[in-house]
GROMACS .gro file of N, CA and C in nm:
model
  381
    1MET      N    1   1.597  -4.041   0.056
    1MET     CA    2   1.488  -3.953   0.084
    1MET      C    3   1.534  -3.805   0.130
    2SER      N    4   1.494  -3.704   0.070
    2SER     CA    5   1.534  -3.581   0.105
    2SER      C    6   1.441  -3.499   0.197
    3PHE      N    7   1.494  -3.444   0.287
    3PHE     CA    8   1.430  -3.365   0.407
    3PHE      C    9   1.375  -3.223   0.359
    4THR      N   10   1.439  -3.195   0.230
    4THR     CA   11   1.398  -3.055   0.188
    4THR      C   12   1.255  -3.024   0.182
    5GLY      N   13   1.213  -2.900   0.254
    5GLY     CA   14   1.084  -2.856   0.230
    5GLY      C   15   1.051  -2.777   0.353
    6LYS      N   16   0.917  -2.742   0.352
    6LYS     CA   17   0.858  -2.647   0.454
    6LYS      C   18   0.771  -2.739   0.518
    7TYR      N   19   0.771  -2.726   0.657
    7TYR     CA   20   0.679  -2.809   0.750
    7TYR      C   21   0.609  -2.723   0.843
    8GLU      N   22   0.473  -2.753   0.867
    8GLU     CA   23   0.395  -2.662   0.965
    8GLU      C   24   0.357  -2.762   1.084
    9LEU      N   25   0.376  -2.714   1.193
    9LEU     CA   26   0.352  -2.792   1.306
    9LEU      C   27   0.215  -2.823   1.333
   10GLN      N   28   0.175  -2.947   1.344
   10GLN     CA   29   0.031  -2.997   1.349
   10GLN      C   30   0.001  -3.020   1.513
   11SER      N   31   0.100  -3.075   1.582
   11SER     CA   32   0.063  -3.122   1.718
   11SER      C   33   0.185  -3.131   1.790
   12GLN      N   34   0.181  -3.114   1.925
   12GLN     CA   35   0.302  -3.132   2.023
   12GLN      C   36   0.242  -3.182   2.145
   13GLU      N   37   0.338  -3.271   2.208
   13GLU     CA   38   0.309  -3.329   2.343
   13GLU      C   39   0.419  -3.297   2.448
   14ASN      N   40   0.374  -3.250   2.565
   14ASN     CA   41   0.478  -3.226   2.671
   14ASN      C   42   0.544  -3.106   2.659
   15PHE      N   43   0.492  -2.994   2.563
   15PHE     CA   44   0.567  -2.875   2.546
   15PHE      C   45   0.591  -2.791   2.669
   16GLU      N   46   0.502  -2.772   2.759
   16GLU     CA   47   0.517  -2.694   2.873
   16GLU      C   48   0.632  -2.761   2.991
   17PRO      N   49   0.596  -2.899   3.014
   17PRO     CA   50   0.697  -2.936   3.120
   17PRO      C   51   0.831  -2.971   3.058
   18PHE      N   52   0.844  -2.981   2.924
   18PHE     CA   53   0.982  -2.993   2.880
   18PHE      C   54   1.053  -2.857   2.880
   19MET      N   55   0.982  -2.751   2.833
   19MET     CA   56   1.038  -2.621   2.831
   19MET      C   57   1.069  -2.577   2.965
   20LYS      N   58   1.005  -2.611   3.079
   20LYS     CA   59   1.021  -2.569   3.201
   20LYS      C   60   1.160  -2.640   3.243
   21ALA      N   61   1.161  -2.773   3.219
   21ALA     CA   62   1.283  -2.862   3.227
   21ALA      C   63   1.403  -2.797   3.178
   22ILE      N   64   1.411  -2.728   3.056
   22ILE     CA   65   1.538  -2.694   3.006
   22ILE      C   66   1.552  -2.536   3.040
   23GLY      N   67   1.469  -2.477   3.118
   23GLY     CA   68   1.494  -2.349   3.194
   23GLY      C   69   1.427  -2.232   3.109
   24LEU      N   70   1.337  -2.253   3.028
   24LEU     CA   71   1.277  -2.149   2.956
   24LEU      C   72   1.185  -2.069   3.040
   25PRO      N   73   1.179  -1.931   3.045
   25PRO     CA   74   1.093  -1.860   3.133
   25PRO      C   75   0.960  -1.870   3.104
   26GLU      N   76   0.858  -1.865   3.205
   26GLU     CA   77   0.730  -1.899   3.208
   26GLU      C   78   0.658  -1.808   3.091
   27ASP      N   79   0.686  -1.696   3.071
   27ASP     CA   80   0.620  -1.597   2.979
   27ASP      C   81   0.659  -1.651   2.840
   28GLN      N   82   0.784  -1.707   2.810
   28GLN     CA   83   0.809  -1.742   2.677
   28GLN      C   84   0.737  -1.867   2.650
   29ILE      N   85   0.728  -1.963   2.761
   29ILE     CA   86   0.638  -2.101   2.744
   29ILE      C   87   0.510  -2.059   2.709
   30GLN      N   88   0.439  -1.968   2.772
   30GLN     CA   89   0.313  -1.933   2.771
   30GLN      C   90   0.290  -1.872   2.624
   31LYS      N   91   0.377  -1.788   2.572
   31LYS     CA   92   0.368  -1.727   2.440
   31LYS      C   93   0.367  -1.824   2.331
   32GLY      N   94   0.468  -1.934   2.348
   32GLY     CA   95   0.504  -2.018   2.250
   32GLY      C   96   0.420  -2.144   2.234
   33LYS      N   97   0.343  -2.170   2.342
   33LYS     CA   98   0.277  -2.311   2.351
   33LYS      C   99   0.154  -2.327   2.240
   34ASP      N  100   0.104  -2.202   2.189
   34ASP     CA  101   0.000  -2.213   2.093
   34ASP      C  102   0.040  -2.164   1.968
   35ILE      N  103   0.157  -2.129   1.936
   35ILE     CA  104   0.202  -2.085   1.801
   35ILE      C  105   0.233  -2.200   1.712
   36LYS      N  106   0.180  -2.206   1.577
   36LYS     CA  107   0.206  -2.316   1.487
   36LYS      C  108   0.356  -2.262   1.416
   37SER      N  109   0.450  -2.341   1.452
   37SER     CA  110   0.582  -2.285   1.419
   37SER      C  111   0.589  -2.350   1.260
   38ILE      N  112   0.674  -2.291   1.177
   38ILE     CA  113   0.700  -2.336   1.058
   38ILE      C  114   0.862  -2.371   1.040
   39SER      N  115   0.874  -2.495   1.008
   39SER     CA  116   1.034  -2.534   0.993
   39SER      C  117   1.054  -2.548   0.836
   40GLU      N  118   1.160  -2.495   0.797
   40GLU     CA  119   1.217  -2.496   0.668
   40GLU      C  120   1.346  -2.571   0.662
   41ILE      N  121   1.357  -2.681   0.596
   41ILE     CA  122   1.479  -2.761   0.592
   41ILE      C  123   1.533  -2.760   0.437
   42VAL      N  124   1.661  -2.733   0.426
   42VAL     CA  125   1.728  -2.740   0.295
   42VAL      C  126   1.835  -2.858   0.310
   43GLN      N  127   1.827  -2.945   0.226
   43GLN     CA  128   1.931  -3.046   0.236
   43GLN      C  129   1.996  -3.054   0.104
   44ASP      N  130   2.134  -3.048   0.124
   44ASP     CA  131   2.218  -3.082  -0.009
   44ASP      C  132   2.326  -3.163   0.044
   45GLY      N  133   2.309  -3.305  -0.001
   45GLY     CA  134   2.378  -3.406   0.027
   45GLY      C  135   2.392  -3.430   0.196
   46LYS      N  136   2.501  -3.412   0.248
   46LYS     CA  137   2.510  -3.434   0.378
   46LYS      C  138   2.507  -3.279   0.465
   47LYS      N  139   2.481  -3.186   0.383
   47LYS     CA  140   2.462  -3.057   0.446
   47LYS      C  141   2.330  -3.021   0.483
   48PHE      N  142   2.301  -2.955   0.577
   48PHE     CA  143   2.158  -2.932   0.617
   48PHE      C  144   2.147  -2.773   0.676
   49LYS      N  145   2.049  -2.714   0.634
   49LYS     CA  146   2.001  -2.591   0.671
   49LYS      C  147   1.868  -2.594   0.733
   50VAL      N  148   1.859  -2.578   0.870
   50VAL     CA  149   1.724  -2.580   0.920
   50VAL      C  150   1.676  -2.449   0.997
   51THR      N  151   1.572  -2.392   0.939
   51THR     CA  152   1.509  -2.265   1.008
   51THR      C  153   1.387  -2.285   1.064
   52VAL      N  154   1.366  -2.249   1.202
   52VAL     CA  155   1.230  -2.284   1.262
   52VAL      C  156   1.203  -2.146   1.301
   53THR      N  157   1.070  -2.103   1.255
   53THR     CA  158   1.005  -1.976   1.278
   53THR      C  159   0.895  -1.998   1.370
   54THR      N  160   0.903  -1.951   1.492
   54THR     CA  161   0.796  -1.955   1.576
   54THR      C  162   0.753  -1.797   1.614
   55GLY      N  163   0.641  -1.762   1.559
   55GLY     CA  164   0.608  -1.616   1.587
   55GLY      C  165   0.720  -1.527   1.528
   56THR      N  166   0.761  -1.459   1.634
   56THR     CA  167   0.865  -1.375   1.589
   56THR      C  168   1.025  -1.417   1.610
   57LYS      N  169   1.021  -1.533   1.667
   57LYS     CA  170   1.151  -1.611   1.695
   57LYS      C  171   1.204  -1.686   1.590
   58VAL      N  172   1.305  -1.664   1.545
   58VAL     CA  173   1.372  -1.752   1.428
   58VAL      C  174   1.488  -1.818   1.482
   59MET      N  175   1.515  -1.943   1.464
   59MET     CA  176   1.630  -2.028   1.523
   59MET      C  177   1.680  -2.092   1.392
   60LYS      N  178   1.799  -2.075   1.355
   60LYS     CA  179   1.872  -2.128   1.249
   60LYS      C  180   1.990  -2.211   1.295
   61ASN      N  181   1.992  -2.331   1.212
   61ASN     CA  182   2.108  -2.448   1.260
   61ASN      C  183   2.161  -2.468   1.118
   62GLU      N  184   2.279  -2.470   1.109
   62GLU     CA  185   2.336  -2.551   0.985
   62GLU      C  186   2.430  -2.661   1.037
   63PHE      N  187   2.441  -2.768   0.968
   63PHE     CA  188   2.530  -2.870   0.999
   63PHE      C  189   2.549  -2.975   0.893
   64THR      N  190   2.659  -3.044   0.907
   64THR     CA  191   2.685  -3.147   0.805
   64THR      C  192   2.684  -3.280   0.896
   65ILE      N  193   2.630  -3.396   0.836
   65ILE     CA  194   2.613  -3.517   0.888
   65ILE      C  195   2.772  -3.565   0.934
   66GLY      N  196   2.772  -3.606   1.068
   66GLY     CA  197   2.900  -3.665   1.097
   66GLY      C  198   3.011  -3.562   1.155
   67GLU      N  199   2.971  -3.428   1.132
   67GLU     CA  200   3.078  -3.323   1.165
   67GLU      C  201   3.038  -3.253   1.286
   68GLU      N  202   3.130  -3.204   1.371
   68GLU     CA  203   3.077  -3.112   1.483
   68GLU      C  204   3.033  -2.980   1.433
   69SER      N  205   2.929  -2.926   1.480
   69SER     CA  206   2.867  -2.792   1.463
   69SER      C  207   2.818  -2.726   1.571
   70GLU      N  208   2.810  -2.605   1.572
   70GLU     CA  209   2.740  -2.527   1.678
   70GLU      C  210   2.597  -2.514   1.637
   71MET      N  211   2.520  -2.565   1.737
   71MET     CA  212   2.368  -2.562   1.740
   71MET      C  213   2.323  -2.475   1.834
   72GLU      N  214   2.205  -2.408   1.795
   72GLU     CA  215   2.119  -2.341   1.894
   72GLU      C  216   2.012  -2.411   1.956
   73MET      N  217   2.002  -2.424   2.078
   73MET     CA  218   1.892  -2.501   2.145
   73MET      C  219   1.776  -2.410   2.154
   74LEU      N  220   1.660  -2.477   2.202
   74LEU     CA  221   1.536  -2.407   2.225
   74LEU      C  222   1.531  -2.303   2.315
   75ASN      N  223   1.629  -2.303   2.410
   75ASN     CA  224   1.650  -2.187   2.512
   75ASN      C  225   1.738  -2.086   2.467
   76GLY      N  226   1.793  -2.093   2.349
   76GLY     CA  227   1.879  -1.989   2.284
   76GLY      C  228   2.046  -2.014   2.321
   77GLU      N  229   2.059  -2.116   2.395
   77GLU     CA  230   2.194  -2.152   2.436
   77GLU      C  231   2.274  -2.208   2.301
   78LYS      N  232   2.400  -2.177   2.280
   78LYS     CA  233   2.459  -2.252   2.167
   78LYS      C  234   2.565  -2.353   2.236
   79VAL      N  235   2.551  -2.475   2.171
   79VAL     CA  236   2.634  -2.600   2.211
   79VAL      C  237   2.687  -2.665   2.073
   80LYS      N  238   2.792  -2.726   2.111
   80LYS     CA  239   2.855  -2.815   2.008
   80LYS      C  240   2.788  -2.950   2.007
   81ALA      N  241   2.758  -3.004   1.872
   81ALA     CA  242   2.688  -3.128   1.863
   81ALA      C  243   2.741  -3.188   1.729
   82VAL      N  244   2.722  -3.332   1.735
   82VAL     CA  245   2.747  -3.394   1.599
   82VAL      C  246   2.601  -3.471   1.571
   83VAL      N  247   2.556  -3.443   1.448
   83VAL     CA  248   2.430  -3.504   1.402
   83VAL      C  249   2.468  -3.628   1.310
   84GLN      N  250   2.399  -3.738   1.341
   84GLN     CA  251   2.423  -3.851   1.276
   84GLN      C  252   2.307  -3.906   1.199
   85MET      N  253   2.297  -3.960   1.081
   85MET     CA  254   2.192  -4.005   1.006
   85MET      C  255   2.185  -4.160   1.023
   86GLU      N  256   2.048  -4.216   1.069
   86GLU     CA  257   2.034  -4.339   1.072
   86GLU      C  258   1.934  -4.378   0.961
   87GLY      N  259   1.980  -4.470   0.886
   87GLY     CA  260   1.891  -4.506   0.763
   87GLY      C  261   1.917  -4.390   0.676
   88ASN      N  262   1.803  -4.363   0.605
   88ASN     CA  263   1.794  -4.252   0.521
   88ASN      C  264   1.691  -4.137   0.546
   89ASN      N  265   1.638  -4.178   0.670
   89ASN     CA  266   1.528  -4.067   0.726
   89ASN      C  267   1.521  -4.038   0.846
   90LYS      N  268   1.632  -4.046   0.935
   90LYS     CA  269   1.657  -4.027   1.073
   90LYS      C  270   1.770  -3.934   1.104
   91LEU      N  271   1.749  -3.824   1.166
   91LEU     CA  272   1.871  -3.748   1.217
   91LEU      C  273   1.863  -3.770   1.375
   92VAL      N  274   1.996  -3.801   1.430
   92VAL     CA  275   2.005  -3.811   1.564
   92VAL      C  276   2.116  -3.728   1.631
   93THR      N  277   2.104  -3.668   1.744
   93THR     CA  278   2.207  -3.599   1.800
   93THR      C  279   2.178  -3.579   1.940
   94GLN      N  280   2.286  -3.545   2.023
   94GLN     CA  281   2.274  -3.512   2.175
   94GLN      C  282   2.307  -3.376   2.183
   95LEU      N  283   2.224  -3.307   2.279
   95LEU     CA  284   2.267  -3.162   2.308
   95LEU      C  285   2.237  -3.143   2.457
   96LYS      N  286   2.346  -3.147   2.514
   96LYS     CA  287   2.368  -3.131   2.661
   96LYS      C  288   2.261  -3.209   2.737
   97GLY      N  289   2.275  -3.351   2.717
   97GLY     CA  290   2.194  -3.436   2.783
   97GLY      C  291   2.046  -3.472   2.720
   98ILE      N  292   2.032  -3.398   2.621
   98ILE     CA  293   1.901  -3.417   2.549
   98ILE      C  294   1.918  -3.491   2.426
   99LYS      N  295   1.834  -3.614   2.403
   99LYS     CA  296   1.849  -3.669   2.285
   99LYS      C  297   1.756  -3.624   2.198
  100SER      N  298   1.803  -3.590   2.064
  100SER     CA  299   1.696  -3.526   1.961
  100SER      C  300   1.699  -3.633   1.851
  101VAL      N  301   1.574  -3.665   1.815
  101VAL     CA  302   1.568  -3.752   1.692
  101VAL      C  303   1.435  -3.687   1.594
  102THR      N  304   1.488  -3.674   1.489
  102THR     CA  305   1.407  -3.616   1.381
  102THR      C  306   1.388  -3.719   1.261
  103GLU      N  307   1.256  -3.762   1.256
  103GLU     CA  308   1.226  -3.874   1.153
  103GLU      C  309   1.145  -3.821   1.048
  104LEU      N  310   1.173  -3.845   0.927
  104LEU     CA  311   1.075  -3.832   0.815
  104LEU      C  312   1.016  -3.948   0.757
  105ASN      N  313   0.889  -3.938   0.754
  105ASN     CA  314   0.792  -4.043   0.693
  105ASN      C  315   0.711  -3.972   0.605
  106GLY      N  316   0.733  -3.988   0.473
  106GLY     CA  317   0.638  -3.936   0.375
  106GLY      C  318   0.661  -3.779   0.376
  107ASP      N  319   0.540  -3.723   0.423
  107ASP     CA  320   0.513  -3.579   0.426
  107ASP      C  321   0.521  -3.534   0.571
  108THR      N  322   0.551  -3.623   0.667
  108THR     CA  323   0.538  -3.598   0.805
  108THR      C  324   0.677  -3.609   0.873
  109ILE      N  325   0.712  -3.513   0.959
  109ILE     CA  326   0.829  -3.514   1.037
  109ILE      C  327   0.784  -3.523   1.182
  110THR      N  328   0.843  -3.622   1.239
  110THR     CA  329   0.820  -3.644   1.385
  110THR      C  330   0.960  -3.594   1.464
  111HIS      N  331   0.954  -3.497   1.547
  111HIS     CA  332   1.085  -3.449   1.637
  111HIS      C  333   1.057  -3.499   1.753
  112THR      N  334   1.152  -3.590   1.824
  112THR     CA  335   1.127  -3.623   1.956
  112THR      C  336   1.249  -3.576   2.042
  113MET      N  337   1.217  -3.517   2.141
  113MET     CA  338   1.348  -3.479   2.234
  113MET      C  339   1.327  -3.543   2.366
  114THR      N  340   1.435  -3.607   2.422
  114THR     CA  341   1.414  -3.689   2.544
  114THR      C  342   1.520  -3.619   2.649
  115LEU      N  343   1.472  -3.590   2.761
  115LEU     CA  344   1.546  -3.540   2.871
  115LEU      C  345   1.518  -3.625   2.994
  116GLY      N  346   1.611  -3.712   3.036
  116GLY     CA  347   1.577  -3.804   3.141
  116GLY      C  348   1.449  -3.867   3.115
  117ASP      N  349   1.354  -3.881   3.193
  117ASP     CA  350   1.222  -3.957   3.154
  117ASP      C  351   1.116  -3.852   3.088
  118LEU      N  352   1.172  -3.740   3.060
  118LEU     CA  353   1.060  -3.648   3.001
  118LEU      C  354   1.069  -3.641   2.837
  119THR      N  355   0.960  -3.675   2.764
  119THR     CA  356   0.971  -3.675   2.618
  119THR      C  357   0.892  -3.549   2.558
  120PHE      N  358   0.957  -3.473   2.473
  120PHE     CA  359   0.878  -3.367   2.402
  120PHE      C  360   0.861  -3.403   2.259
  121LYS      N  361   0.730  -3.425   2.210
  121LYS     CA  362   0.725  -3.465   2.060
  121LYS      C  363   0.644  -3.377   1.998
  122ARG      N  364   0.706  -3.332   1.868
  122ARG     CA  365   0.638  -3.246   1.773
  122ARG      C  366   0.617  -3.320   1.641
  123ILE      N  367   0.483  -3.303   1.596
  123ILE     CA  368   0.457  -3.360   1.448
  123ILE      C  369   0.429  -3.243   1.372
  124SER      N  370   0.491  -3.245   1.253
  124SER     CA  371   0.482  -3.119   1.138
  124SER      C  372   0.466  -3.201   1.006
  125LYS      N  373   0.370  -3.147   0.928
  125LYS     CA  374   0.334  -3.196   0.798
  125LYS      C  375   0.395  -3.085   0.698
  126ARG      N  376   0.432  -3.145   0.584
  126ARG     CA  377   0.497  -3.062   0.463
  126ARG      C  378   0.374  -2.980   0.413
  127ILE      N  379   0.402  -2.853   0.377
  127ILE     CA  380   0.324  -2.765   0.329
  127ILE      C  381   0.373  -2.714   0.200
   0.00000   0.00000   0.00000
């Protein structure tokens, strides 16, 4: 199953508390909470390019499954991480104590980030 495509955010849960927990400033949280972000994923075998555009902010990450890569977090911090694939439709990684799981089912991507007992969930549909 290929992740390649463009996806528009449909819904999200726990955006504000999660962004506060990772240290995003209040003004950025308020600006970002109602913006429909667009994620573009290009998959070439085990190589991925992910571009997330939220208003004027663009976050780009490139990685190869099973290899350490530098990743940009939601708060702009860059960290080293290894992304693993589970089955043929789930990408899993750990970023500074945050477990990130991206799961593709048909035309829907569910991205779940967990920090302690706080879970932030985003659901996007292919456009």
